[in-house]
Amino acid sequence: MHGAGSMTAMANFPPVDGSTEPHEPEDDAARPAAGADQSDLELVRRVQRGERGAFDLLVLKYQHKVVKLVARMLRDPAEAEDVAQEAFVKAYRAIGSFRGDSAFYTWLYRIAVNTARNTMASRQRRPLDYEADLSESEQSAVESRMRHGDTPEAVALSDEIHRTVNDAIGALPEDLRTAIILREVEGLSYEEIAEAMDCPVGTVRSRIFRAREAIDRSLKPLLD
Amino acid sequence: MRSAVAAAALLIAALGAPLAEAGDRSAGEWLEQMTRALASLNYDGLFTHTAGNRSETMRIVHRYEDGRSMERLVSLDGSGREIVRTPEEIHFYMPDRRVVLVEQRSDEGSLLRTLPKPGPQLDAVYTLSVQKGTKLLGREVRILDIRPRDDYRYGYRLWLDEKSAMPLRSEVVNGAGVAVEAIHFTRLDVRDRINSRELEPAVDAAGFQWMRAPRRLDARVAAAGDWRPRKMPPGFRLVATRVHPMPNSPMKMTHLVFSDGVATVSVFIEPGNAAGPTPPESTSVGSANAFSTQVSGFVVTAVGEVPQATVRDIATSVAPAEAQPAPAQPPKDH
Amino acid sequence: MTDQIREQMSALLDGELPPGEVSLLVRRMARDAELKRAFGSYVLAGETLRAPGGRVASRGFAARVAAAIEISEGVVGPVAADEAPVVAPRRWWRPAAATAVAASAALAAVLLVRPDGDSGQQFAQRSGAPAAAPVMTMPVVGGASLTPAQSQRLAGYLVVHGQYASPIGRRNAWSNALATDPGIARVNVENPEAR
């Protein structure tokens, strides 16, 4: 049979170098513990079974990441929240199709990137230029957004939040401070932190909780 | 109903004899080889689909085994919709509408006539050319250009992998040279075999409304079954006629399929509303254009990968059989 | 006591809460605005630690998303504090028994919304789905997009048509049928090429 031999000997194409496929941004350094993916999957399952509250938690968990991501891509960062909101609504409506083949955030990330892209393209009101490589034009778009920066209010608020959190962390006892930094910045699991700090997992869990409570006490008046 | 294996053998045979080595293939041979690859290879890929100002990421899984082909196309962001083509049926999952549409799969014979087949008939309406391109996905490519000789149809630009002839990128181009639709693979694995699991839908369709044709079709009258468009662009031939049952009506919907070897246009004819005439309506998504109008109490809709003016001309020219001169060639009935 | 719940929330955020405890906690959190607020605070602390001075979502963002979802589901009016799923028909709370209602295939979708405005009410009532939106009358000058029912109709045509198209044509037709917001432009009948 003509060609049959060469067909079976066909090699796989190497994966693209990633420039056209969305990937995690560099500053999103927190590597989620394996359990976090599992916990997200639990929440998604609940959403799929009709527990809307579970989706609220996913929104709470990823709202900053998505807003930040979208703001980087849009010409006007002031509309980042509108577009981010649209992305979450899309994700909710499509939740039935999420199967857990990838992490939930990876799936959500793609939806957000696409929503932002479509928003940008629909503003320009002309067909995409296929002579330019798609990834190139997106990259330069990202760069010019960053030069424009955020709205003044957003910048002021995030500065103050940063200061407050910093001060609260600084005031923490050393063991609480270490625990939360290992978790949030280094992305270690409770097990790994327990090993690093030479204490039981239950203690790790308690320390992280108490650190968060202390930060919350400082943040709460700021955001009320 | 011919067996699937025999139909598949017919399909492969129709695609032509063994072709020359990649180096000295003509454009027509590249077109044939691409068509054969799309139909008979096993592959799993991710692509970006862009139409107008929208783009989506999609996954396609295609299996060809024991003379039967199966396919699954799924939207990876946004809608969560997917289409699964099983040996017998086509399932279109719409989670946002909580609906699954089920369509009987056409037998392979009629599909042969819409496959691109280089030759004088194709040359009459398109010019083909091929040139070497820069690498895509790390592979050597040839760029195949299919240029229409008139404005009734679109052109195509296809970046074919030299080794497998699979299109790694494809564009539909309008008369102004602007791409109105594009598919761009970001990953494409051609495999020895595809696991059945990859062809199962990701959508959990429990509680969805399933819409399917009844198994037993009683004898019903085809709506305007012998109506034909009086105006067709050069090169288009009627390649299939179908009827589909309709709810709440003794009549069936007539479906005519026309092809010029590259582009395909469907004409649907259904009974109109007794309440009054239907205003004409045009819609457009990517390279697909549709035009609906009312002719003597029937609603005629033309849909196809051709410009808006073409579907409009076709739909508005559909007329009852007695109003027409005898057709140039007898229609093929199924 | 509350501390115990909040500690569970903290563990949930890290993916370290035993699966058996998740369900009860999620239900509790859904009913309690203060718990949600505290959860949000824990999230914010982490984001700030990782990317100081970076853009964050403003207060009330999550609530706006929840409201937008309500609107998109067609639920109007106050939502009961008790989020038990009896309230309005949520999408995934319909009975599992599939209703194989229609007498035709993909074209049933086409025929649910016909250009004359006959929107297949019979189907809508039987399945409990909301009635199809009324069809817009022509001509409409540039840019107006189709109702969901109309795009479903076009998707139905594309699915059937796609079967008969060439492989590239089928891929395009079906990709368009799959797109959520296919960017369908309603073309002015007076000047069809103007886009």
Coordinates of N, CA and C in Angstrom, one line a residue, chain A residues 22-33 37 40 61-70 72 103-110 112-113 183-188, chain C residues 43-52 54-56:
Chain A
P22 N 0.3 30.1 25.1 CA 0.4 30.9 26.4 C 1.1 30.1 27.5
H23 N 1.9 30.7 28.3 CA 2.6 30.0 29.3 C 2.6 30.9 30.6
E24 N 2.9 30.3 31.7 CA 2.9 31.0 33.0 C 3.9 32.2 33.0
P25 N 3.5 33.3 33.5 CA 4.4 34.5 33.5 C 5.5 34.3 34.6
E26 N 6.6 35.0 34.4 CA 7.8 34.7 35.2 C 7.5 35.1 36.6
D27 N 6.8 36.2 36.9 CA 6.7 36.7 38.2 C 5.7 35.9 39.1
D28 N 5.0 34.9 38.5 CA 4.1 34.1 39.2 C 4.8 33.0 39.8
A29 N 5.7 33.3 40.7 CA 6.7 32.3 41.1 C 6.1 31.2 42.1
A30 N 5.0 31.5 42.7 CA 4.5 30.5 43.7 C 4.1 29.2 43.0
R31 N 5.0 28.2 43.1 CA 4.7 26.9 42.6 C 3.6 26.3 43.5
P32 N 2.4 26.0 43.0 CA 1.4 25.5 43.9 C 1.8 24.0 44.3
A33 N 1.6 23.7 45.6 CA 1.8 22.3 46.0 C 0.9 21.4 45.3
D37 N -3.6 21.8 43.5 CA -4.3 21.4 42.3 C -5.4 20.5 42.6
D40 N -8.2 22.5 44.1 CA -8.9 23.2 43.0 C -9.9 22.3 42.3
K61 N -9.7 33.2 44.9 CA -8.4 32.7 44.9 C -7.5 33.2 43.8
Y62 N -8.2 33.4 42.6 CA -7.4 33.7 41.4 C -7.7 35.1 40.9
Q63 N -8.5 35.9 41.6 CA -8.9 37.2 41.1 C -7.6 38.1 40.8
H64 N -6.7 38.1 41.7 CA -5.6 39.0 41.6 C -4.7 38.6 40.4
K65 N -4.5 37.3 40.3 CA -3.7 36.8 39.2 C -4.3 37.1 37.8
V66 N -5.6 36.9 37.8 CA -6.2 37.2 36.5 C -6.3 38.7 36.1
V67 N -6.6 39.5 37.1 CA -6.6 40.9 36.9 C -5.2 41.4 36.5
K68 N -4.2 40.9 37.1 CA -2.8 41.3 36.8 C -2.5 40.9 35.4
L69 N -2.8 39.7 35.1 CA -2.5 39.2 33.7 C -3.2 40.0 32.7
V70 N -4.4 40.2 32.8 CA -5.2 40.9 31.8 C -4.7 42.4 31.7
R72 N -1.8 43.5 32.1 CA -0.6 43.6 31.3 C -0.9 43.6 29.8
A103 N -4.1 21.8 35.2 CA -4.5 22.5 36.4 C -5.6 23.5 36.1
F104 N -6.5 23.7 37.1 CA -7.6 24.7 36.9 C -7.0 26.0 36.4
Y105 N -6.0 26.5 37.1 CA -5.5 27.8 36.8 C -4.9 27.9 35.3
T106 N -4.4 26.8 34.9 CA -3.9 26.8 33.5 C -5.0 27.0 32.5
W107 N -6.1 26.3 32.8 CA -7.3 26.4 32.0 C -7.9 27.9 32.1
L108 N -8.0 28.4 33.3 CA -8.5 29.7 33.5 C -7.6 30.8 32.8
Y109 N -6.3 30.5 32.9 CA -5.3 31.4 32.3 C -5.5 31.6 30.8
R110 N -5.8 30.5 30.2 CA -6.0 30.5 28.7 C -7.3 31.2 28.4
A112 N -8.5 33.6 30.1 CA -8.3 35.0 30.3 C -7.5 35.6 29.2
V113 N -6.4 34.9 28.8 CA -5.6 35.5 27.7 C -6.5 35.7 26.4
R183 N 5.8 29.1 52.5 CA 4.6 28.7 51.8 C 4.3 29.6 50.6
E184 N 4.2 30.9 50.8 CA 3.7 31.8 49.8 C 4.7 32.2 48.8
V185 N 5.9 32.3 49.2 CA 7.0 32.8 48.3 C 7.8 31.6 47.7
E186 N 8.1 30.7 48.5 CA 8.9 29.5 48.0 C 8.0 28.4 47.5
G187 N 6.7 28.5 47.8 CA 5.8 27.5 47.3 C 5.9 26.1 47.8
L188 N 6.5 26.0 49.0 CA 6.6 24.6 49.6 C 5.3 24.1 50.2
Chain C
V43 N -5.7 35.4 50.6 CA -5.2 35.3 49.2 C -4.4 36.6 48.9
L44 N -4.9 37.7 49.4 CA -4.2 39.0 49.1 C -2.8 39.0 49.7
A45 N -2.7 38.5 50.9 CA -1.5 38.5 51.6 C -0.4 37.8 50.8
G46 N -0.8 36.6 50.3 CA 0.1 35.8 49.5 C 0.5 36.5 48.2
E47 N -0.5 37.1 47.5 CA -0.2 37.8 46.3 C 0.8 39.0 46.5
T48 N 0.6 39.7 47.6 CA 1.4 40.8 47.9 C 2.9 40.4 48.3
L49 N 3.0 39.2 49.0 CA 4.3 38.7 49.3 C 5.1 38.4 48.0
R50 N 4.3 37.8 47.1 CA 5.0 37.3 45.9 C 5.3 38.4 44.9
A51 N 4.4 39.4 44.8 CA 4.6 40.5 43.8 C 4.3 41.8 44.5
P52 N 5.2 42.3 45.3 CA 4.9 43.6 46.0 C 4.6 44.7 45.0
G54 N 2.4 45.0 42.9 CA 1.7 44.5 41.7 C 0.2 44.9 41.7
R55 N -0.3 44.8 40.5 CA -1.8 45.0 40.4 C -2.6 44.0 41.1
V56 N -3.6 44.4 41.8 CA -4.5 43.5 42.5 C -5.9 43.9 42.1

